[in-house]
Tab-separated table of C-alpha atoms in Angstrom:
chain	number	residue	atom	x	y	z
A	1	UNK	CA	-33.708	-3.598	60.330
A	2	UNK	CA	-36.037	-4.690	57.522
A	3	UNK	CA	-34.586	-4.319	54.042
A	4	UNK	CA	-37.093	-4.550	51.223
A	5	UNK	CA	-34.783	-5.524	48.354
A	6	UNK	CA	-37.357	-4.795	45.624
A	7	UNK	CA	-37.943	-1.301	47.030
A	8	UNK	CA	-34.208	-0.722	47.375
A	9	UNK	CA	-33.663	-1.668	43.717
A	10	UNK	CA	-36.593	0.488	42.620
A	11	UNK	CA	-35.350	3.541	44.508
A	12	UNK	CA	-31.781	3.005	43.268
A	13	UNK	CA	-32.889	2.691	39.631
A	14	UNK	CA	-35.155	5.743	39.854
A	15	UNK	CA	-32.328	7.728	41.496
A	16	UNK	CA	-29.986	6.762	38.662
A	17	UNK	CA	-32.487	7.740	35.938
A	18	UNK	CA	-33.329	11.052	37.615
A	19	UNK	CA	-29.652	11.928	38.107
A	20	UNK	CA	-28.739	11.079	34.503
A	21	UNK	CA	-31.700	13.113	33.228
A	22	UNK	CA	-30.617	16.134	35.209
A	23	UNK	CA	-27.063	15.509	33.963
A	24	UNK	CA	-28.325	16.081	30.411
A	25	UNK	CA	-29.995	19.295	31.593
A	26	UNK	CA	-26.633	20.417	33.027
A	27	UNK	CA	-24.997	19.676	29.636
A	28	UNK	CA	-22.826	16.878	30.976
A	29	UNK	CA	-21.234	14.811	28.188
A	30	UNK	CA	-22.639	11.385	27.306
A	31	UNK	CA	-19.668	9.481	28.762
A	32	UNK	CA	-19.916	11.279	32.083
A	33	UNK	CA	-23.657	10.644	32.332
A	34	UNK	CA	-22.838	7.160	33.599
A	35	UNK	CA	-21.104	8.752	36.580
A	36	UNK	CA	-24.180	10.909	37.163
A	37	UNK	CA	-26.354	7.801	37.169
A	38	UNK	CA	-23.944	6.079	39.570
A	39	UNK	CA	-24.000	9.127	41.819
A	40	UNK	CA	-27.814	9.198	41.931
A	41	UNK	CA	-27.988	5.454	42.492
A	42	UNK	CA	-25.529	5.669	45.399
A	43	UNK	CA	-27.486	8.544	46.965
A	44	UNK	CA	-30.830	6.773	46.822
A	45	UNK	CA	-29.414	3.413	47.916
A	46	UNK	CA	-27.794	4.934	51.011
A	47	UNK	CA	-30.868	7.022	51.821
A	48	UNK	CA	-33.237	4.059	51.446
A	49	UNK	CA	-31.042	1.845	53.629
A	50	UNK	CA	-30.856	4.539	56.308
A	51	UNK	CA	-34.627	5.068	56.190
A	52	UNK	CA	-35.103	1.294	56.521
A	53	UNK	CA	-32.926	1.456	59.642
A	54	UNK	CA	-35.429	3.894	61.132
A	55	UNK	CA	-33.450	7.089	60.563
A	56	UNK	CA	-35.283	10.357	59.910
A	57	UNK	CA	-35.423	11.723	56.354
A	58	UNK	CA	-33.012	14.510	57.299
A	59	UNK	CA	-30.418	12.137	58.801
A	60	UNK	CA	-30.740	9.695	55.909
A	61	UNK	CA	-30.316	12.517	53.385
A	62	UNK	CA	-27.236	13.732	55.249
A	63	UNK	CA	-25.649	10.266	55.166
A	64	UNK	CA	-26.457	9.855	51.475
A	65	UNK	CA	-25.037	13.282	50.597
A	66	UNK	CA	-21.908	12.492	52.621
A	67	UNK	CA	-21.472	9.276	50.624
A	68	UNK	CA	-21.984	11.078	47.303
A	69	UNK	CA	-19.663	13.946	48.268
A	70	UNK	CA	-16.905	11.514	49.289
A	71	UNK	CA	-17.371	9.436	46.141
A	72	UNK	CA	-17.215	12.519	43.930
A	73	UNK	CA	-14.016	13.697	45.626
A	74	UNK	CA	-12.364	10.326	45.008
A	75	UNK	CA	-13.643	10.290	41.427
A	76	UNK	CA	-12.587	13.856	40.731
A	77	UNK	CA	-8.947	12.941	41.354
A	78	UNK	CA	-9.184	10.516	38.434
A	79	UNK	CA	-11.587	12.176	36.009
A	80	UNK	CA	-12.416	15.581	34.538
A	81	UNK	CA	-16.010	15.753	35.716
A	82	UNK	CA	-17.151	18.951	37.382
A	83	UNK	CA	-17.603	18.347	41.080
A	84	UNK	CA	-20.589	20.665	41.516
A	85	UNK	CA	-22.493	19.202	38.575
A	86	UNK	CA	-21.905	15.641	39.741
A	87	UNK	CA	-22.784	16.481	43.362
A	88	UNK	CA	-26.008	18.174	42.339
A	89	UNK	CA	-27.023	15.586	39.735
A	90	UNK	CA	-26.519	12.843	42.338
A	91	UNK	CA	-28.356	14.585	45.143
A	92	UNK	CA	-31.157	16.243	43.197
A	93	UNK	CA	-33.376	13.117	43.411
A	94	UNK	CA	-33.279	13.570	47.203
A	95	UNK	CA	-34.617	17.131	47.106
A	96	UNK	CA	-37.969	17.051	48.916
A	97	UNK	CA	-39.788	18.878	46.133
A	98	UNK	CA	-43.131	17.534	47.242
A	99	UNK	CA	-42.707	18.955	50.754
A	100	UNK	CA	-41.560	22.318	49.353
A	101	UNK	CA	-44.599	22.644	47.103
A	102	UNK	CA	-46.999	21.522	49.862
A	103	UNK	CA	-45.418	23.963	52.336
A	104	UNK	CA	-45.745	26.979	50.037
A	105	UNK	CA	-49.230	25.935	48.873
A	106	UNK	CA	-50.258	25.672	52.525
A	107	UNK	CA	-49.061	29.233	53.107
A	108	UNK	CA	-50.970	30.335	49.979
A	109	UNK	CA	-54.111	28.674	51.378
A	110	UNK	CA	-53.861	30.803	54.524
A	111	UNK	CA	-54.243	33.950	52.442
A	112	UNK	CA	-57.753	32.955	51.321
A	113	UNK	CA	-60.521	35.324	52.648
A	114	UNK	CA	-61.887	32.775	55.154
A	115	UNK	CA	-59.485	29.827	55.356
A	116	UNK	CA	-61.011	26.733	56.886
A	117	UNK	CA	-58.886	25.012	59.554
A	118	UNK	CA	-56.325	27.820	59.491
A	119	UNK	CA	-54.385	26.604	62.538
A	120	UNK	CA	-54.049	23.096	61.210
A	121	UNK	CA	-53.062	24.374	57.761
A	122	UNK	CA	-50.457	26.677	59.287
A	123	UNK	CA	-48.911	23.927	61.391
A	124	UNK	CA	-48.788	21.559	58.420
A	125	UNK	CA	-47.271	24.245	56.159
A	126	UNK	CA	-44.649	25.151	58.746
A	127	UNK	CA	-43.861	21.474	59.324
A	128	UNK	CA	-43.319	20.897	55.589
A	129	UNK	CA	-41.264	24.060	55.253
A	130	UNK	CA	-39.053	23.115	58.197
A	131	UNK	CA	-38.539	19.608	56.827
A	132	UNK	CA	-37.540	21.035	53.452
A	133	UNK	CA	-35.149	23.490	55.068
A	134	UNK	CA	-33.510	20.865	57.262
A	135	UNK	CA	-33.319	18.267	54.481
A	136	UNK	CA	-31.759	20.698	51.999
A	137	UNK	CA	-29.412	21.879	54.747
A	138	UNK	CA	-28.488	18.269	55.482
A	139	UNK	CA	-27.792	17.575	51.804
A	140	UNK	CA	-25.686	20.730	51.434
A	141	UNK	CA	-23.726	20.028	54.589
A	142	UNK	CA	-23.199	16.382	53.679
A	143	UNK	CA	-21.795	17.420	50.294
A	144	UNK	CA	-19.693	20.252	51.705
A	145	UNK	CA	-17.863	18.275	54.393
A	146	UNK	CA	-15.837	16.030	52.014
A	147	UNK	CA	-15.241	19.019	49.714
A	148	UNK	CA	-13.815	21.114	52.520
A	149	UNK	CA	-11.778	18.256	53.973
A	150	UNK	CA	-10.483	16.607	50.829
A	151	UNK	CA	-10.507	19.361	48.225
A	152	UNK	CA	-8.478	18.440	45.193
A	153	UNK	CA	-7.128	21.676	43.779
A	154	UNK	CA	-7.809	22.529	40.164
A	155	UNK	CA	-4.068	22.843	39.607
A	156	UNK	CA	-3.293	19.280	38.649
B	1	UNK	CA	-9.608	60.148	42.022
B	2	UNK	CA	-6.985	61.293	39.503
B	3	UNK	CA	-4.345	62.211	42.062
B	4	UNK	CA	-0.680	61.560	41.500
B	5	UNK	CA	-0.639	58.373	43.575
B	6	UNK	CA	-3.483	56.590	41.796
B	7	UNK	CA	-2.187	54.220	39.193
B	8	UNK	CA	-5.539	53.669	37.432
B	9	UNK	CA	-5.001	56.520	34.979
B	10	UNK	CA	-1.486	55.705	33.847
B	11	UNK	CA	-1.431	51.925	34.075
B	12	UNK	CA	0.964	50.090	31.794
B	13	UNK	CA	-0.828	48.950	28.665
B	14	UNK	CA	0.006	45.279	29.339
B	15	UNK	CA	-2.113	45.154	32.487
B	16	UNK	CA	-5.423	46.036	30.826
B	17	UNK	CA	-5.723	42.996	28.518
B	18	UNK	CA	-4.558	40.653	31.273
B	19	UNK	CA	-7.234	41.947	33.650
B	20	UNK	CA	-10.013	41.832	31.063
B	21	UNK	CA	-9.163	38.345	29.777
B	22	UNK	CA	-8.925	36.979	33.322
B	23	UNK	CA	-12.293	38.585	34.148
B	24	UNK	CA	-13.859	37.102	31.015
B	25	UNK	CA	-12.671	33.623	31.998
B	26	UNK	CA	-14.257	34.129	35.428
B	27	UNK	CA	-17.462	35.502	33.929
B	28	UNK	CA	-17.833	32.526	31.593
B	29	UNK	CA	-17.223	30.144	34.472
B	30	UNK	CA	-19.828	31.874	36.654
B	31	UNK	CA	-22.384	31.882	33.847
B	32	UNK	CA	-21.730	28.157	33.389
B	33	UNK	CA	-22.589	27.457	37.027
B	34	UNK	CA	-19.125	27.452	38.610
B	35	UNK	CA	-18.816	27.985	42.348
B	36	UNK	CA	-17.117	31.097	43.690
B	37	UNK	CA	-14.160	28.989	44.797
B	38	UNK	CA	-13.545	27.659	41.302
B	39	UNK	CA	-14.015	31.146	39.773
B	40	UNK	CA	-11.442	32.504	42.208
B	41	UNK	CA	-8.957	29.751	41.360
B	42	UNK	CA	-9.417	30.052	37.594
B	43	UNK	CA	-9.177	33.846	37.429
B	44	UNK	CA	-5.995	33.850	39.527
B	45	UNK	CA	-4.527	31.056	37.408
B	46	UNK	CA	-5.257	32.886	34.137
B	47	UNK	CA	-3.994	36.258	35.386
B	48	UNK	CA	-0.789	34.780	36.773
B	49	UNK	CA	-0.273	32.686	33.647
B	50	UNK	CA	-0.448	35.891	31.598
B	51	UNK	CA	2.154	37.565	33.770
B	52	UNK	CA	0.361	39.218	36.707
B	53	UNK	CA	2.349	39.144	39.930
B	54	UNK	CA	-0.482	40.092	42.282
B	55	UNK	CA	-4.130	39.200	41.832
B	56	UNK	CA	-7.110	40.063	44.041
B	57	UNK	CA	-10.620	39.177	42.975
B	58	UNK	CA	-14.011	40.245	44.319
B	59	UNK	CA	-16.882	38.021	43.266
B	60	UNK	CA	-20.348	39.571	43.328
B	61	UNK	CA	-23.662	38.107	42.185
B	62	UNK	CA	-23.798	40.217	39.022
B	63	UNK	CA	-20.217	41.422	38.622
B	64	UNK	CA	-16.572	40.551	39.068
B	65	UNK	CA	-13.864	43.022	40.082
B	66	UNK	CA	-10.151	42.343	39.831
B	67	UNK	CA	-7.015	44.148	40.912
B	68	UNK	CA	-3.802	42.973	39.305
B	69	UNK	CA	-0.295	44.218	39.622
B	70	UNK	CA	3.119	43.845	38.053
B	71	UNK	CA	5.952	45.499	39.902
B	72	UNK	CA	4.846	48.944	41.065
B	73	UNK	CA	1.994	49.181	38.560
B	74	UNK	CA	-1.520	48.019	39.222
B	75	UNK	CA	-5.048	48.393	37.897
B	76	UNK	CA	-8.564	47.554	39.024
B	77	UNK	CA	-11.241	46.549	36.537
B	78	UNK	CA	-14.820	45.319	36.785
B	79	UNK	CA	-16.921	43.083	34.503
B	80	UNK	CA	-20.658	42.494	34.451
B	81	UNK	CA	-21.822	38.881	34.791
B	82	UNK	CA	-24.916	37.702	32.893
B	83	UNK	CA	-27.555	35.158	33.821
B	84	UNK	CA	-26.145	32.325	35.926
B	85	UNK	CA	-27.017	29.071	34.163
B	86	UNK	CA	-25.581	25.561	34.251
B	87	UNK	CA	-23.319	24.279	31.473
B	88	UNK	CA	-20.937	21.630	32.711
B	89	UNK	CA	-19.065	21.167	29.431
B	90	UNK	CA	-18.402	24.905	29.204
B	91	UNK	CA	-17.180	24.911	32.816
B	92	UNK	CA	-14.864	22.028	32.024
B	93	UNK	CA	-13.554	23.721	28.854
B	94	UNK	CA	-12.782	26.979	30.688
B	95	UNK	CA	-10.960	25.049	33.401
B	96	UNK	CA	-8.869	23.178	30.812
B	97	UNK	CA	-7.987	26.440	29.101
B	98	UNK	CA	-7.048	28.006	32.434
B	99	UNK	CA	-4.671	25.136	33.186
B	100	UNK	CA	-3.075	25.676	29.765
B	101	UNK	CA	-2.782	29.452	30.303
B	102	UNK	CA	-1.483	28.900	33.814
B	103	UNK	CA	1.522	27.033	32.447
B	104	UNK	CA	2.624	30.264	30.730
B	105	UNK	CA	3.524	30.972	27.133
B	106	UNK	CA	0.135	32.290	25.959
B	107	UNK	CA	-0.542	35.960	25.279
B	108	UNK	CA	-3.730	37.777	26.330
B	109	UNK	CA	-4.821	37.980	22.671
B	110	UNK	CA	-4.368	34.217	22.186
B	111	UNK	CA	-6.244	33.529	25.408
B	112	UNK	CA	-9.112	35.797	24.351
B	113	UNK	CA	-9.327	34.072	20.977
B	114	UNK	CA	-9.405	30.694	22.723
B	115	UNK	CA	-12.169	31.896	25.093
B	116	UNK	CA	-14.212	33.206	22.162
B	117	UNK	CA	-13.805	29.830	20.435
B	118	UNK	CA	-15.242	28.030	23.472
B	119	UNK	CA	-18.663	29.622	22.896
B	120	UNK	CA	-18.813	28.105	19.441
B	121	UNK	CA	-16.907	24.886	20.044
B	122	UNK	CA	-18.566	23.672	23.243
B	123	UNK	CA	-21.333	21.229	22.285
B	124	UNK	CA	-24.833	21.224	23.800
B	125	UNK	CA	-27.413	18.475	23.820
B	126	UNK	CA	-30.182	18.994	21.292
B	127	UNK	CA	-33.543	20.350	22.561
B	128	UNK	CA	-35.212	17.005	21.796
B	129	UNK	CA	-32.635	15.011	23.779
B	130	UNK	CA	-32.961	17.417	26.700
B	131	UNK	CA	-36.753	17.212	26.644
B	132	UNK	CA	-36.721	13.389	26.669
B	133	UNK	CA	-34.070	13.260	29.404
B	134	UNK	CA	-35.980	15.727	31.582
B	135	UNK	CA	-39.203	13.793	31.010
B	136	UNK	CA	-37.560	10.571	32.169
B	137	UNK	CA	-35.974	12.313	35.155
B	138	UNK	CA	-39.276	13.813	36.312
B	139	UNK	CA	-41.124	10.496	35.890
B	140	UNK	CA	-38.426	8.760	37.974
B	141	UNK	CA	-38.572	11.605	40.494
B	142	UNK	CA	-42.330	11.125	40.712
B	143	UNK	CA	-41.874	7.442	41.491
B	144	UNK	CA	-39.475	8.423	44.299
B	145	UNK	CA	-42.192	10.711	45.679
B	146	UNK	CA	-44.674	7.840	45.743
B	147	UNK	CA	-46.520	8.490	42.484
B	148	UNK	CA	-48.269	5.451	40.980
B	149	UNK	CA	-47.103	3.844	37.720
B	150	UNK	CA	-50.033	5.005	35.569
B	151	UNK	CA	-49.082	8.638	36.187
B	152	UNK	CA	-45.514	8.107	34.953
B	153	UNK	CA	-46.447	8.469	31.258
B	154	UNK	CA	-48.355	11.752	31.658
B	155	UNK	CA	-45.588	13.170	33.856
B	156	UNK	CA	-42.995	12.213	31.228
B	157	UNK	CA	-44.956	14.002	28.483
B	158	UNK	CA	-45.839	17.049	30.619
B	159	UNK	CA	-42.298	17.675	31.822
B	160	UNK	CA	-40.791	17.062	28.360
B	161	UNK	CA	-43.152	19.693	26.921
B	162	UNK	CA	-42.325	21.965	29.867
B	163	UNK	CA	-38.601	21.659	29.183
B	164	UNK	CA	-39.115	22.430	25.492
B	165	UNK	CA	-41.174	25.520	26.341
B	166	UNK	CA	-38.645	26.617	28.950
B	167	UNK	CA	-35.871	26.489	26.371
B	168	UNK	CA	-37.964	28.432	23.857
B	169	UNK	CA	-38.762	31.111	26.458
B	170	UNK	CA	-35.075	31.346	27.409
B	171	UNK	CA	-34.042	31.883	23.784
B	172	UNK	CA	-36.608	34.713	23.596
B	173	UNK	CA	-35.065	36.267	26.738
B	174	UNK	CA	-38.279	36.033	28.752
B	175	UNK	CA	-37.679	36.892	32.414
B	176	UNK	CA	-36.548	33.727	34.206
B	177	UNK	CA	-39.132	34.046	37.002
B	178	UNK	CA	-42.037	34.631	34.630
B	179	UNK	CA	-40.791	31.755	32.500
B	180	UNK	CA	-40.696	29.499	35.563
B	181	UNK	CA	-44.317	30.342	36.425
B	182	UNK	CA	-45.469	29.715	32.850
B	183	UNK	CA	-43.647	26.357	32.636
B	184	UNK	CA	-44.813	25.356	36.108
B	185	UNK	CA	-48.431	26.119	35.242
B	186	UNK	CA	-48.244	24.358	31.875
B	187	UNK	CA	-46.431	21.232	33.106
B	188	UNK	CA	-48.458	20.802	36.287
B	189	UNK	CA	-51.744	21.233	34.423
B	190	UNK	CA	-50.770	18.805	31.665
B	191	UNK	CA	-49.369	16.318	34.199
B	192	UNK	CA	-52.455	16.566	36.419
B	193	UNK	CA	-54.978	16.260	33.590
B	194	UNK	CA	-53.039	13.376	32.042
B	195	UNK	CA	-52.712	11.531	35.344
B	196	UNK	CA	-56.437	11.945	36.042
B	197	UNK	CA	-57.299	10.744	32.529
B	198	UNK	CA	-55.049	7.703	33.046
B	199	UNK	CA	-56.893	6.849	36.271
B	200	UNK	CA	-54.076	7.721	38.678
B	201	UNK	CA	-54.783	7.866	42.402
B	202	UNK	CA	-51.869	10.277	42.921
B	203	UNK	CA	-52.813	13.246	40.746
B	204	UNK	CA	-51.421	15.843	43.189
B	205	UNK	CA	-48.033	14.091	43.309
B	206	UNK	CA	-48.004	13.803	39.515
B	207	UNK	CA	-48.540	17.558	39.256
B	208	UNK	CA	-45.613	18.204	41.574
B	209	UNK	CA	-43.386	15.677	39.757
B	210	UNK	CA	-44.114	17.421	36.448
B	211	UNK	CA	-42.470	20.661	37.624
B	212	UNK	CA	-39.351	19.221	39.238
B	213	UNK	CA	-37.342	20.209	36.172
B	214	UNK	CA	-37.483	23.715	37.662
B	215	UNK	CA	-35.720	22.791	40.929
B	216	UNK	CA	-32.728	25.179	41.144
B	217	UNK	CA	-30.261	22.547	42.356
B	218	UNK	CA	-26.931	24.056	41.287
B	219	UNK	CA	-27.675	27.605	42.543
B	220	UNK	CA	-28.889	26.303	45.910
B	221	UNK	CA	-25.793	24.130	46.378
B	222	UNK	CA	-23.528	26.976	45.248
B	223	UNK	CA	-25.282	29.274	47.739
B	224	UNK	CA	-24.480	26.941	50.618
B	225	UNK	CA	-20.923	26.358	49.411
B	226	UNK	CA	-20.300	30.082	49.030
B	227	UNK	CA	-21.449	30.747	52.588
B	228	UNK	CA	-19.381	27.851	53.958
B	229	UNK	CA	-16.325	29.063	52.052
B	230	UNK	CA	-16.494	32.563	53.531
B	231	UNK	CA	-18.539	34.465	50.917
B	232	UNK	CA	-21.818	35.149	52.755
B	233	UNK	CA	-22.821	38.073	50.511
B	234	UNK	CA	-22.712	36.068	47.300
B	235	UNK	CA	-24.210	33.007	49.027
B	236	UNK	CA	-27.092	35.069	50.416
B	237	UNK	CA	-27.785	36.618	47.010
B	238	UNK	CA	-27.949	33.173	45.427
B	239	UNK	CA	-30.171	31.894	48.261
B	240	UNK	CA	-32.604	34.787	47.806
B	241	UNK	CA	-32.722	34.088	44.047
B	242	UNK	CA	-33.495	30.423	44.790
B	243	UNK	CA	-36.242	31.359	47.283
B	244	UNK	CA	-37.910	33.803	44.869
B	245	UNK	CA	-37.736	31.288	42.020
B	246	UNK	CA	-39.403	28.646	44.235
B	247	UNK	CA	-42.237	31.069	45.004
B	248	UNK	CA	-42.810	31.735	41.290
B	249	UNK	CA	-42.682	27.994	40.527
B	250	UNK	CA	-45.206	27.288	43.271
B	251	UNK	CA	-47.457	30.080	41.986
B	252	UNK	CA	-47.626	28.275	38.631
B	253	UNK	CA	-48.405	25.001	40.393
B	254	UNK	CA	-51.112	26.688	42.458
B	255	UNK	CA	-52.740	28.118	39.317
B	256	UNK	CA	-52.650	24.646	37.766
B	257	UNK	CA	-54.276	23.127	40.853
B	258	UNK	CA	-56.997	25.790	40.867
B	259	UNK	CA	-57.732	25.102	37.185
B	260	UNK	CA	-57.900	21.351	37.699
B	261	UNK	CA	-60.069	21.677	40.819
B	262	UNK	CA	-62.441	24.062	38.999
B	263	UNK	CA	-62.712	21.693	36.052
B	264	UNK	CA	-63.607	18.707	38.206
C-alpha cells in the first residue's frame, strides 16, 4: 500500500471545501458548516486511502459513505444537524459527475447521423453509465446501512 | 359517498384544523428536502400532539393525504406539495416545532401561527454568499476530478455566475428543467472558455466541474432512502425526476461543448 500524503491532504481539503460549499447551498447554518466540512473531509480521506489500497472506485466510495453515515449517526445524537443534509453534503464530493456527463454525452454522440466509431463510443458510454450507477448505489447503500441500523428517533 | 356510514361529511369540527395543520407541517418539511421517514414522524407527532388518537399518512411525490381519528370520528384530508427544494434550517425549525407540539398544550391555531412564522423567521444565506460558496465548491470538485490548477479560477467564476442565474430563474418561477439547461449551458461555456484562455490542459473537465452545482444530491439520496424504507412509489418518482434533470443538465453541457468546439 502506497500512501501519497500530499495527495491525501489535497483530496481531504478539497472534499472539505466542496462539502462546506454545498452546505451553504442547502442553507445549513454557519456553525454547522464546520461539520459539513468535516464530513466531506472524512469521506475523501477514506476514499483516497481505499483507492491507494487498490480498491475499486465503487468499493472505496461504499467504505467512505459507510464512514460518513456512521459518523453522522453518532453526531446526530449530540447535535441538531439534519442527517440527510449532512450525509449529502459529505458525500456529494464523491459523486462521479464527470463519468455521468461523459456517459450521457457518449449516448448523445451515438445519435449523430453517421457516428464514427459507434461501437467503441457505445461501450465507453455504457461503461461510464454503469460506473456512475454502481458508485451512486454504493454511496446510497453505505449511507443507508448506519441509518437503518442505528436510527436515532426524532423524539428526543 | 355521502352514505350514513361515511364520517367525512359530519366530522367533528376539531378534526379539520388538526388534519390541515399536521399536513402543512409535513408539506413544509417535504419542500425543505425532508425524507419520507422524517415527514411521517413529524406529521404523526404534530397530529397526536394536537389531540388525534389515530393517524395514518400517505406520502406522494406531489401530495400528502392524512386520516386522523378521535374516538369514533375520523376524517381524511389531502394537501398539495410544491416544488421539493433543500432548506436545512427550515427542516430543523419544523422539527423543533413538532417536538414542541408533540409535548401537548398547543392549539391548532397556535401551531398554524408558529408554522406561518417559520417562513419569515428562518434565515437564508444571501445570494452573494451562496454564489461564492458554490464557486469554491465547484473549483474544489474540479480538483477532485483531476482538473489542473489554472482552470480553478475560471470554474469558480463560471459556477458562481451560474448559481446567481439559477437563483434569479427560480425567483421568476422558470421551469426547473429549463432553468437547469440554461445554467448548465452558461456555466459550462464560461468555464470552458475561461479555462482555455487561462491555458488549461483540462478544458473538458473544467466544463464539467462548472455545472456540478446542479447535481441533485438530496433528491437522489432521498429516492434511495425512500425505496429502502418501503416507499418504492415515492422513491421511484424522485429517481425519475433526478434522471430527467440529469438529461437536461447534460443537454446544456453538450450545447456548451458544441459552441466551444465550433469556436475553436
